[in-house]
Amino acid sequence: MLKSWRISYLLLFFSLWFVSPALSQVGITVSPGRLYYRLPPGSRSSQKINVGNPTTRELEVGISIGDWDYDSLGNNISYPAGSIAKSCSQWIQVMPGSYFSLPPNQQQNLDIMLSVPADADVSVPVHTAMLYITQLNPSSAGSNINGASINITVRMGVKLYHSFEQQDNRDIEIIDFADKTVAANNKTKTPSLRCLDLLFNNTGKTWIEGKIKWELLDEKTGEKTKLEPLDFYSIPGDKRTVRKVLPGDLKRGRYNATAIINYGERDELKVAELEFDY
């Protein structure tokens, strides 16, 4: 049986270092990995990102813009610029330009200007885009066992979010909480797994950076088992399934599972409970 209630007390895209010896001369660092804009129609604002060259050779860097979205499991899906309804890729300008050279061990600040059209669709609460920072001159990482040279090109992504809301308006609706058996996959050699699937919708009007905590209670012995928490990112309209694999050494018995979703900076919580046999 699923129970859920609300307790109110009032998303590869990150900076990357290659650290193995073979790749020590390859890489770009970018920070921050996300930019957030809160602007009404007809206004604009600029934020900075920092691009670094941690290598000993000059890098040629190109900037491009695309779109992205989450799938139902929270994975990132890339799209061409301007191809989805929530896109703000056409609102973005990069200064001083979309191409530059970066000397060894140097950094470059870029101004990312977002200009919201006066006739922007305010029925879409959050618009998004992706800024790609790409190394245009591939770096050599040596050769493989057959003697063929290996060249590596690095591309980083910075997510951009835009909201018309000046205040946080976050909310989540829990749809289902169930235990599932995921069948074995012979192709990937993955064994069958027992999981907890938590389904929820993002019904708010802004982005969410949240955390889910999990706890199991053995109803016979009273023993509690805390599972590793999971971080998640979500935008309005998302229908999300978060899957937590149960420990392989979990004892047989009847359990009460609790999932606590913290989806705000002010301890905004939703709680779901489930009884199941293992």
PDB file of C-alpha atoms in Angstrom:
ATOM      1  CA  MET A   1       0.000   0.000   0.000  1.00  0.00           C
ATOM      2  CA  LEU A   2       1.297   3.426  -0.959  1.00  0.00           C
ATOM      3  CA  LYS A   3       1.014   6.364   1.402  1.00  0.00           C
ATOM      4  CA  SER A   4       2.229   9.853   0.616  1.00  0.00           C
ATOM      5  CA  TRP A   5       1.974  13.229   2.264  1.00  0.00           C
ATOM      6  CA  ARG A   6       3.592  16.636   2.310  1.00  0.00           C
ATOM      7  CA  ILE A   7       5.640  18.176   5.102  1.00  0.00           C
ATOM      8  CA  SER A   8       6.369  21.926   4.784  1.00  0.00           C
ATOM      9  CA  TYR A   9       8.740  23.585   7.261  1.00  0.00           C
ATOM     10  CA  LEU A  10       8.015  27.099   5.821  1.00  0.00           C
ATOM     11  CA  LEU A  11      21.481  17.489 -14.643  1.00  0.00           C
ATOM     12  CA  LEU A  12      28.394  14.304 -19.171  1.00  0.00           C
ATOM     13  CA  PHE A  13      27.947  18.027 -17.869  1.00  0.00           C
ATOM     14  CA  PHE A  14      30.459  19.220 -15.327  1.00  0.00           C
ATOM     15  CA  SER A  15      34.032  20.450 -15.149  1.00  0.00           C
ATOM     16  CA  LEU A  16      36.303  17.610 -16.184  1.00  0.00           C
ATOM     17  CA  TRP A  17      39.942  16.859 -15.406  1.00  0.00           C
ATOM     18  CA  PHE A  18      41.796  14.009 -17.094  1.00  0.00           C
ATOM     19  CA  VAL A  19      44.157  12.762 -14.435  1.00  0.00           C
ATOM     20  CA  SER A  20      45.548   9.504 -15.795  1.00  0.00           C
ATOM     21  CA  PRO A  21      49.140   9.756 -17.100  1.00  0.00           C
ATOM     22  CA  ALA A  22      48.098   8.897 -20.655  1.00  0.00           C
ATOM     23  CA  LEU A  23      45.585  11.751 -20.682  1.00  0.00           C
ATOM     24  CA  SER A  24      47.482  14.311 -18.636  1.00  0.00           C
ATOM     25  CA  GLN A  25      47.847  16.625 -21.648  1.00  0.00           C
ATOM     26  CA  VAL A  26      44.164  16.542 -22.560  1.00  0.00           C
ATOM     27  CA  GLY A  27      41.316  18.515 -21.113  1.00  0.00           C
ATOM     28  CA  ILE A  28      39.255  21.633 -20.607  1.00  0.00           C
ATOM     29  CA  THR A  29      37.854  22.883 -17.326  1.00  0.00           C
ATOM     30  CA  VAL A  30      34.587  24.794 -17.235  1.00  0.00           C
ATOM     31  CA  SER A  31      32.779  26.374 -14.304  1.00  0.00           C
ATOM     32  CA  PRO A  32      30.075  26.729 -13.277  1.00  0.00           C
ATOM     33  CA  GLY A  33      28.251  23.795 -14.877  1.00  0.00           C
ATOM     34  CA  ARG A  34      24.841  25.501 -14.689  1.00  0.00           C
ATOM     35  CA  LEU A  35      23.571  29.041 -15.193  1.00  0.00           C
ATOM     36  CA  TYR A  36      20.213  30.223 -13.835  1.00  0.00           C
ATOM     37  CA  TYR A  37      18.374  33.297 -15.134  1.00  0.00           C
ATOM     38  CA  ARG A  38      15.192  34.833 -13.709  1.00  0.00           C
ATOM     39  CA  LEU A  39      13.944  37.422 -16.196  1.00  0.00           C
ATOM     40  CA  PRO A  40      10.585  38.800 -17.371  1.00  0.00           C
ATOM     41  CA  PRO A  41       9.778  39.187 -21.085  1.00  0.00           C
ATOM     42  CA  GLY A  42      11.692  41.970 -22.798  1.00  0.00           C
ATOM     43  CA  SER A  43      14.668  41.925 -20.421  1.00  0.00           C
ATOM     44  CA  ARG A  44      18.188  40.559 -20.510  1.00  0.00           C
ATOM     45  CA  SER A  45      21.045  39.650 -18.189  1.00  0.00           C
ATOM     46  CA  SER A  46      24.619  38.405 -18.444  1.00  0.00           C
ATOM     47  CA  GLN A  47      26.506  35.804 -16.420  1.00  0.00           C
ATOM     48  CA  LYS A  48      30.065  34.537 -16.670  1.00  0.00           C
ATOM     49  CA  ILE A  49      31.604  31.138 -17.162  1.00  0.00           C
ATOM     50  CA  ASN A  50      35.298  30.363 -16.824  1.00  0.00           C
ATOM     51  CA  VAL A  51      37.086  28.123 -19.322  1.00  0.00           C
ATOM     52  CA  GLY A  52      40.511  26.808 -18.320  1.00  0.00           C
ATOM     53  CA  ASN A  53      43.336  25.056 -20.135  1.00  0.00           C
ATOM     54  CA  PRO A  54      45.142  22.772 -17.641  1.00  0.00           C
ATOM     55  CA  THR A  55      47.440  21.344 -20.336  1.00  0.00           C
ATOM     56  CA  THR A  56      50.880  22.337 -21.595  1.00  0.00           C
ATOM     57  CA  ARG A  57      49.746  23.066 -25.156  1.00  0.00           C
ATOM     58  CA  GLU A  58      47.586  25.778 -26.675  1.00  0.00           C
ATOM     59  CA  LEU A  59      43.948  24.839 -27.176  1.00  0.00           C
ATOM     60  CA  GLU A  60      41.578  26.051 -29.849  1.00  0.00           C
ATOM     61  CA  VAL A  61      38.118  26.333 -28.327  1.00  0.00           C
ATOM     62  CA  GLY A  62      34.761  26.635 -30.060  1.00  0.00           C
ATOM     63  CA  ILE A  63      31.383  27.506 -28.533  1.00  0.00           C
ATOM     64  CA  SER A  64      28.078  26.156 -29.849  1.00  0.00           C
ATOM     65  CA  ILE A  65      24.519  26.054 -28.535  1.00  0.00           C
ATOM     66  CA  GLY A  66      21.996  23.224 -28.459  1.00  0.00           C
ATOM     67  CA  ASP A  67      18.946  21.999 -26.584  1.00  0.00           C
ATOM     68  CA  TRP A  68      18.431  19.280 -24.022  1.00  0.00           C
ATOM     69  CA  ASP A  69      15.753  17.618 -21.931  1.00  0.00           C
ATOM     70  CA  TYR A  70      15.382  14.823 -19.396  1.00  0.00           C
ATOM     71  CA  ASP A  71      13.892  11.428 -20.175  1.00  0.00           C
ATOM     72  CA  SER A  72      11.632   9.644 -17.678  1.00  0.00           C
ATOM     73  CA  LEU A  73      14.648   8.257 -15.775  1.00  0.00           C
ATOM     74  CA  GLY A  74      16.429  11.615 -15.532  1.00  0.00           C
ATOM     75  CA  ASN A  75      18.970  10.962 -18.271  1.00  0.00           C
ATOM     76  CA  ASN A  76      20.028  13.870 -20.480  1.00  0.00           C
ATOM     77  CA  ILE A  77      18.792  13.878 -24.078  1.00  0.00           C
ATOM     78  CA  SER A  78      20.396  16.262 -26.578  1.00  0.00           C
ATOM     79  CA  TYR A  79      18.533  18.039 -29.384  1.00  0.00           C
ATOM     80  CA  PRO A  80      19.441  20.538 -32.122  1.00  0.00           C
ATOM     81  CA  ALA A  81      19.078  24.187 -31.136  1.00  0.00           C
ATOM     82  CA  GLY A  82      15.532  25.514 -31.359  1.00  0.00           C
ATOM     83  CA  SER A  83      13.925  22.092 -31.798  1.00  0.00           C
ATOM     84  CA  ILE A  84      11.928  21.786 -28.548  1.00  0.00           C
ATOM     85  CA  ALA A  85       9.175  23.968 -27.083  1.00  0.00           C
ATOM     86  CA  LYS A  86      11.119  24.910 -23.947  1.00  0.00           C
ATOM     87  CA  SER A  87      14.222  26.015 -25.868  1.00  0.00           C
ATOM     88  CA  CYS A  88      15.896  29.350 -25.131  1.00  0.00           C
ATOM     89  CA  SER A  89      18.875  28.652 -27.394  1.00  0.00           C
ATOM     90  CA  GLN A  90      17.885  31.509 -29.729  1.00  0.00           C
ATOM     91  CA  TRP A  91      18.031  33.965 -26.813  1.00  0.00           C
ATOM     92  CA  ILE A  92      21.734  33.418 -26.081  1.00  0.00           C
ATOM     93  CA  GLN A  93      24.761  35.431 -27.122  1.00  0.00           C
ATOM     94  CA  VAL A  94      28.353  34.510 -26.189  1.00  0.00           C
ATOM     95  CA  MET A  95      30.913  37.285 -25.807  1.00  0.00           C
ATOM     96  CA  PRO A  96      33.565  38.058 -26.831  1.00  0.00           C
ATOM     97  CA  GLY A  97      32.886  35.364 -29.446  1.00  0.00           C
ATOM     98  CA  SER A  98      32.332  31.713 -30.280  1.00  0.00           C
ATOM     99  CA  TYR A  99      35.977  30.915 -31.034  1.00  0.00           C
ATOM    100  CA  PHE A 100      39.210  31.648 -29.169  1.00  0.00           C
ATOM    101  CA  SER A 101      42.671  30.258 -28.491  1.00  0.00           C
ATOM    102  CA  LEU A 102      43.679  29.448 -24.930  1.00  0.00           C
ATOM    103  CA  PRO A 103      47.404  29.306 -24.023  1.00  0.00           C
ATOM    104  CA  PRO A 104      48.715  26.605 -21.651  1.00  0.00           C
ATOM    105  CA  ASN A 105      47.592  26.929 -18.033  1.00  0.00           C
ATOM    106  CA  GLN A 106      45.503  30.002 -18.828  1.00  0.00           C
ATOM    107  CA  GLN A 107      41.829  30.827 -18.302  1.00  0.00           C
ATOM    108  CA  GLN A 108      39.229  32.777 -20.263  1.00  0.00           C
ATOM    109  CA  ASN A 109      36.032  34.349 -18.933  1.00  0.00           C
ATOM    110  CA  LEU A 110      33.025  34.353 -21.244  1.00  0.00           C
ATOM    111  CA  ASP A 111      29.934  36.529 -20.856  1.00  0.00           C
ATOM    112  CA  ILE A 112      26.739  34.598 -21.539  1.00  0.00           C
ATOM    113  CA  MET A 113      23.988  37.073 -22.379  1.00  0.00           C
ATOM    114  CA  LEU A 114      20.387  35.857 -22.289  1.00  0.00           C
ATOM    115  CA  SER A 115      17.831  38.211 -23.876  1.00  0.00           C
ATOM    116  CA  VAL A 116      14.171  37.277 -23.366  1.00  0.00           C
ATOM    117  CA  PRO A 117      11.912  38.368 -26.250  1.00  0.00           C
ATOM    118  CA  ALA A 118       9.047  40.688 -25.374  1.00  0.00           C
ATOM    119  CA  ASP A 119       6.636  38.126 -26.862  1.00  0.00           C
ATOM    120  CA  ALA A 120       8.169  35.078 -25.121  1.00  0.00           C
ATOM    121  CA  ASP A 121       5.722  32.266 -24.328  1.00  0.00           C
ATOM    122  CA  VAL A 122       5.054  32.692 -20.598  1.00  0.00           C
ATOM    123  CA  SER A 123       2.967  29.496 -20.518  1.00  0.00           C
ATOM    124  CA  VAL A 124       6.277  27.597 -20.547  1.00  0.00           C
ATOM    125  CA  PRO A 125       7.535  28.172 -16.978  1.00  0.00           C
ATOM    126  CA  VAL A 126      11.163  27.168 -17.578  1.00  0.00           C
ATOM    127  CA  HIS A 127      13.192  27.448 -20.775  1.00  0.00           C
ATOM    128  CA  THR A 128      16.502  25.647 -21.221  1.00  0.00           C
ATOM    129  CA  ALA A 129      19.524  25.400 -23.498  1.00  0.00           C
ATOM    130  CA  MET A 130      22.980  23.836 -23.553  1.00  0.00           C
ATOM    131  CA  LEU A 131      26.233  25.668 -24.133  1.00  0.00           C
ATOM    132  CA  TYR A 132      28.889  23.363 -25.602  1.00  0.00           C
ATOM    133  CA  ILE A 133      32.584  24.161 -25.144  1.00  0.00           C
ATOM    134  CA  THR A 134      34.619  22.052 -27.568  1.00  0.00           C
ATOM    135  CA  GLN A 135      38.347  21.540 -28.044  1.00  0.00           C
ATOM    136  CA  LEU A 136      38.849  21.998 -31.796  1.00  0.00           C
ATOM    137  CA  ASN A 137      42.464  20.769 -32.032  1.00  0.00           C
ATOM    138  CA  PRO A 138      42.513  17.115 -30.911  1.00  0.00           C
ATOM    139  CA  SER A 139      45.187  16.056 -28.439  1.00  0.00           C
ATOM    140  CA  SER A 140      47.266  12.944 -28.860  1.00  0.00           C
ATOM    141  CA  ALA A 141      46.970  10.336 -26.115  1.00  0.00           C
ATOM    142  CA  GLY A 142      49.604   7.994 -27.510  1.00  0.00           C
ATOM    143  CA  SER A 143      48.762   4.838 -29.432  1.00  0.00           C
ATOM    144  CA  ASN A 144      46.798   1.651 -28.898  1.00  0.00           C
ATOM    145  CA  ILE A 145      48.189  -1.886 -28.808  1.00  0.00           C
ATOM    146  CA  ASN A 146      48.107  -2.025 -32.617  1.00  0.00           C
ATOM    147  CA  GLY A 147      50.214   1.109 -32.946  1.00  0.00           C
ATOM    148  CA  ALA A 148      47.410   3.347 -34.183  1.00  0.00           C
ATOM    149  CA  SER A 149      47.511   6.884 -32.800  1.00  0.00           C
ATOM    150  CA  ILE A 150      44.722   7.992 -30.458  1.00  0.00           C
ATOM    151  CA  ASN A 151      43.426  11.555 -30.691  1.00  0.00           C
ATOM    152  CA  ILE A 152      41.020  12.895 -28.096  1.00  0.00           C
ATOM    153  CA  THR A 153      38.684  15.859 -28.429  1.00  0.00           C
ATOM    154  CA  VAL A 154      36.989  17.169 -25.286  1.00  0.00           C
ATOM    155  CA  ARG A 155      33.502  18.677 -25.282  1.00  0.00           C
ATOM    156  CA  MET A 156      31.954  20.115 -22.139  1.00  0.00           C
ATOM    157  CA  GLY A 157      28.370  21.185 -21.551  1.00  0.00           C
ATOM    158  CA  VAL A 158      26.943  24.017 -19.450  1.00  0.00           C
ATOM    159  CA  LYS A 159      23.199  23.884 -18.817  1.00  0.00           C
ATOM    160  CA  LEU A 160      21.209  27.116 -18.981  1.00  0.00           C
ATOM    161  CA  TYR A 161      17.876  27.573 -17.232  1.00  0.00           C
ATOM    162  CA  HIS A 162      15.476  30.496 -17.547  1.00  0.00           C
ATOM    163  CA  SER A 163      12.390  31.196 -15.426  1.00  0.00           C
ATOM    164  CA  PHE A 164       9.873  34.045 -15.552  1.00  0.00           C
ATOM    165  CA  GLU A 165       9.270  33.499 -11.813  1.00  0.00           C
ATOM    166  CA  GLN A 166      11.280  35.730  -9.483  1.00  0.00           C
ATOM    167  CA  GLN A 167      10.410  33.543  -6.483  1.00  0.00           C
ATOM    168  CA  ASP A 168      10.777  29.806  -6.086  1.00  0.00           C
ATOM    169  CA  ASN A 169       7.552  27.962  -6.809  1.00  0.00           C
ATOM    170  CA  ARG A 170       8.424  24.310  -6.325  1.00  0.00           C
ATOM    171  CA  ASP A 171       6.102  21.360  -5.931  1.00  0.00           C
ATOM    172  CA  ILE A 172       6.148  17.616  -6.504  1.00  0.00           C
ATOM    173  CA  GLU A 173       3.256  15.189  -6.792  1.00  0.00           C
ATOM    174  CA  ILE A 174       4.020  11.568  -5.901  1.00  0.00           C
ATOM    175  CA  ILE A 175       2.263   9.228  -8.332  1.00  0.00           C
ATOM    176  CA  ASP A 176       3.389   5.768  -7.251  1.00  0.00           C
ATOM    177  CA  PHE A 177       5.837   3.897  -5.041  1.00  0.00           C
ATOM    178  CA  ALA A 178       6.293   0.212  -5.827  1.00  0.00           C
ATOM    179  CA  ASP A 179       8.723  -2.673  -5.560  1.00  0.00           C
ATOM    180  CA  LYS A 180       9.749  -4.136  -8.899  1.00  0.00           C
ATOM    181  CA  THR A 181      11.804  -6.987 -10.250  1.00  0.00           C
ATOM    182  CA  VAL A 182      13.934  -5.966 -13.211  1.00  0.00           C
ATOM    183  CA  ALA A 183      14.545  -8.954 -15.460  1.00  0.00           C
ATOM    184  CA  ALA A 184      18.069 -10.100 -16.218  1.00  0.00           C
ATOM    185  CA  ASN A 185      19.658  -8.797 -19.416  1.00  0.00           C
ATOM    186  CA  ASN A 186      21.786 -11.412 -21.146  1.00  0.00           C
ATOM    187  CA  LYS A 187      23.276  -8.918 -23.601  1.00  0.00           C
ATOM    188  CA  THR A 188      24.693  -6.701 -20.863  1.00  0.00           C
ATOM    189  CA  LYS A 189      25.158  -9.629 -18.473  1.00  0.00           C
ATOM    190  CA  THR A 190      23.071  -7.816 -15.869  1.00  0.00           C
ATOM    191  CA  PRO A 191      21.373 -10.087 -13.302  1.00  0.00           C
ATOM    192  CA  SER A 192      17.775  -9.656 -12.225  1.00  0.00           C
ATOM    193  CA  LEU A 193      17.364  -6.980  -9.560  1.00  0.00           C
ATOM    194  CA  ARG A 194      14.793  -6.096  -6.917  1.00  0.00           C
ATOM    195  CA  CYS A 195      14.157  -2.366  -6.880  1.00  0.00           C
ATOM    196  CA  LEU A 196      12.006   0.361  -5.436  1.00  0.00           C
ATOM    197  CA  ASP A 197      10.481   2.604  -8.102  1.00  0.00           C
ATOM    198  CA  LEU A 198       9.358   6.068  -7.021  1.00  0.00           C
ATOM    199  CA  LEU A 199       7.273   7.952  -9.595  1.00  0.00           C
ATOM    200  CA  PHE A 200       6.559  11.664  -9.299  1.00  0.00           C
ATOM    201  CA  ASN A 201       5.658  14.718 -11.360  1.00  0.00           C
ATOM    202  CA  ASN A 202       7.256  18.146 -11.112  1.00  0.00           C
ATOM    203  CA  THR A 203       4.121  20.287 -10.796  1.00  0.00           C
ATOM    204  CA  GLY A 204       5.890  23.518  -9.831  1.00  0.00           C
ATOM    205  CA  LYS A 205       7.029  26.435 -11.957  1.00  0.00           C
ATOM    206  CA  THR A 206      10.776  26.293 -11.454  1.00  0.00           C
ATOM    207  CA  TRP A 207      13.712  23.901 -11.523  1.00  0.00           C
ATOM    208  CA  ILE A 208      14.389  21.500  -8.675  1.00  0.00           C
ATOM    209  CA  GLU A 209      17.665  20.206  -7.266  1.00  0.00           C
ATOM    210  CA  GLY A 210      16.570  17.554  -4.812  1.00  0.00           C
ATOM    211  CA  LYS A 211      17.634  14.545  -2.793  1.00  0.00           C
ATOM    212  CA  ILE A 212      15.787  11.315  -1.989  1.00  0.00           C
ATOM    213  CA  LYS A 213      16.526   9.443   1.236  1.00  0.00           C
ATOM    214  CA  TRP A 214      15.496   5.818   1.636  1.00  0.00           C
ATOM    215  CA  GLU A 215      14.908   3.684   4.723  1.00  0.00           C
ATOM    216  CA  LEU A 216      13.729   0.098   5.193  1.00  0.00           C
ATOM    217  CA  LEU A 217      12.095  -1.197   8.383  1.00  0.00           C
ATOM    218  CA  ASP A 218      11.897  -4.947   9.027  1.00  0.00           C
ATOM    219  CA  GLU A 219       8.381  -5.210  10.464  1.00  0.00           C
ATOM    220  CA  LYS A 220       9.218  -8.381  12.419  1.00  0.00           C
ATOM    221  CA  THR A 221      12.548  -7.449  14.012  1.00  0.00           C
ATOM    222  CA  GLY A 222      12.316  -3.642  13.961  1.00  0.00           C
ATOM    223  CA  GLU A 223      15.732  -3.437  12.309  1.00  0.00           C
ATOM    224  CA  LYS A 224      16.224  -0.321  10.150  1.00  0.00           C
ATOM    225  CA  THR A 225      18.347  -0.194   7.010  1.00  0.00           C
ATOM    226  CA  LYS A 226      19.298   3.150   5.477  1.00  0.00           C
ATOM    227  CA  LEU A 227      20.125   3.136   1.779  1.00  0.00           C
ATOM    228  CA  GLU A 228      22.399   5.597  -0.002  1.00  0.00           C
ATOM    229  CA  PRO A 229      20.510   8.802  -0.909  1.00  0.00           C
ATOM    230  CA  LEU A 230      20.058   9.820  -4.534  1.00  0.00           C
ATOM    231  CA  ASP A 231      20.357  13.341  -5.944  1.00  0.00           C
ATOM    232  CA  PHE A 232      18.073  14.386  -8.781  1.00  0.00           C
ATOM    233  CA  TYR A 233      17.416  17.375 -11.027  1.00  0.00           C
ATOM    234  CA  SER A 234      14.047  18.207 -12.533  1.00  0.00           C
ATOM    235  CA  ILE A 235      12.244  20.911 -14.497  1.00  0.00           C
ATOM    236  CA  PRO A 236       8.500  21.679 -14.593  1.00  0.00           C
ATOM    237  CA  GLY A 237       6.431  19.082 -16.395  1.00  0.00           C
ATOM    238  CA  ASP A 238       8.870  16.238 -15.780  1.00  0.00           C
ATOM    239  CA  LYS A 239       7.346  12.823 -15.136  1.00  0.00           C
ATOM    240  CA  ARG A 240      10.151  11.045 -13.356  1.00  0.00           C
ATOM    241  CA  THR A 241      10.881   7.489 -12.257  1.00  0.00           C
ATOM    242  CA  VAL A 242      13.674   7.158  -9.697  1.00  0.00           C
ATOM    243  CA  ARG A 243      14.851   3.585  -9.219  1.00  0.00           C
ATOM    244  CA  LYS A 244      16.655   2.363  -6.102  1.00  0.00           C
ATOM    245  CA  VAL A 245      18.197  -1.107  -6.207  1.00  0.00           C
ATOM    246  CA  LEU A 246      17.676  -3.097  -3.004  1.00  0.00           C
ATOM    247  CA  PRO A 247      20.768  -4.571  -1.307  1.00  0.00           C
ATOM    248  CA  GLY A 248      21.587  -8.077  -2.441  1.00  0.00           C
ATOM    249  CA  ASP A 249      22.170  -9.182   1.160  1.00  0.00           C
ATOM    250  CA  LEU A 250      18.809  -7.911   2.442  1.00  0.00           C
ATOM    251  CA  LYS A 251      17.206 -10.500   4.739  1.00  0.00           C
ATOM    252  CA  ARG A 252      13.943 -12.160   3.806  1.00  0.00           C
ATOM    253  CA  GLY A 253      10.906 -10.640   5.454  1.00  0.00           C
ATOM    254  CA  ARG A 254       8.168  -8.036   5.293  1.00  0.00           C
ATOM    255  CA  TYR A 255       9.359  -4.449   5.068  1.00  0.00           C
ATOM    256  CA  ASN A 256       8.075  -0.930   5.322  1.00  0.00           C
ATOM    257  CA  ALA A 257       9.963   1.303   2.880  1.00  0.00           C
ATOM    258  CA  THR A 258      10.065   5.076   3.295  1.00  0.00           C
ATOM    259  CA  ALA A 259      11.203   7.522   0.618  1.00  0.00           C
ATOM    260  CA  ILE A 260      11.687  11.153   1.643  1.00  0.00           C
ATOM    261  CA  ILE A 261      12.013  13.690  -1.186  1.00  0.00           C
ATOM    262  CA  ASN A 262      13.664  16.964  -0.224  1.00  0.00           C
ATOM    263  CA  TYR A 263      13.018  19.289  -3.149  1.00  0.00           C
ATOM    264  CA  GLY A 264      13.662  22.768  -1.780  1.00  0.00           C
ATOM    265  CA  GLU A 265      16.051  24.953   0.153  1.00  0.00           C
ATOM    266  CA  ARG A 266      13.527  25.357   2.989  1.00  0.00           C
ATOM    267  CA  ASP A 267      13.164  21.667   3.854  1.00  0.00           C
ATOM    268  CA  GLU A 268      10.219  21.168   1.513  1.00  0.00           C
ATOM    269  CA  LEU A 269       9.519  17.455   1.795  1.00  0.00           C
ATOM    270  CA  LYS A 270       7.264  14.787   0.345  1.00  0.00           C
ATOM    271  CA  VAL A 271       7.130  11.345   1.941  1.00  0.00           C
ATOM    272  CA  ALA A 272       5.995   8.026   0.476  1.00  0.00           C
ATOM    273  CA  GLU A 273       5.635   4.688   2.274  1.00  0.00           C
ATOM    274  CA  LEU A 274       5.313   1.171   0.924  1.00  0.00           C
ATOM    275  CA  GLU A 275       4.862  -2.260   2.486  1.00  0.00           C
ATOM    276  CA  PHE A 276       6.340  -5.179   0.569  1.00  0.00           C
ATOM    277  CA  ASP A 277       7.638  -8.723   0.985  1.00  0.00           C
ATOM    278  CA  TYR A 278      11.209  -9.560   0.121  1.00  0.00           C
TER     279      TYR A 278
END
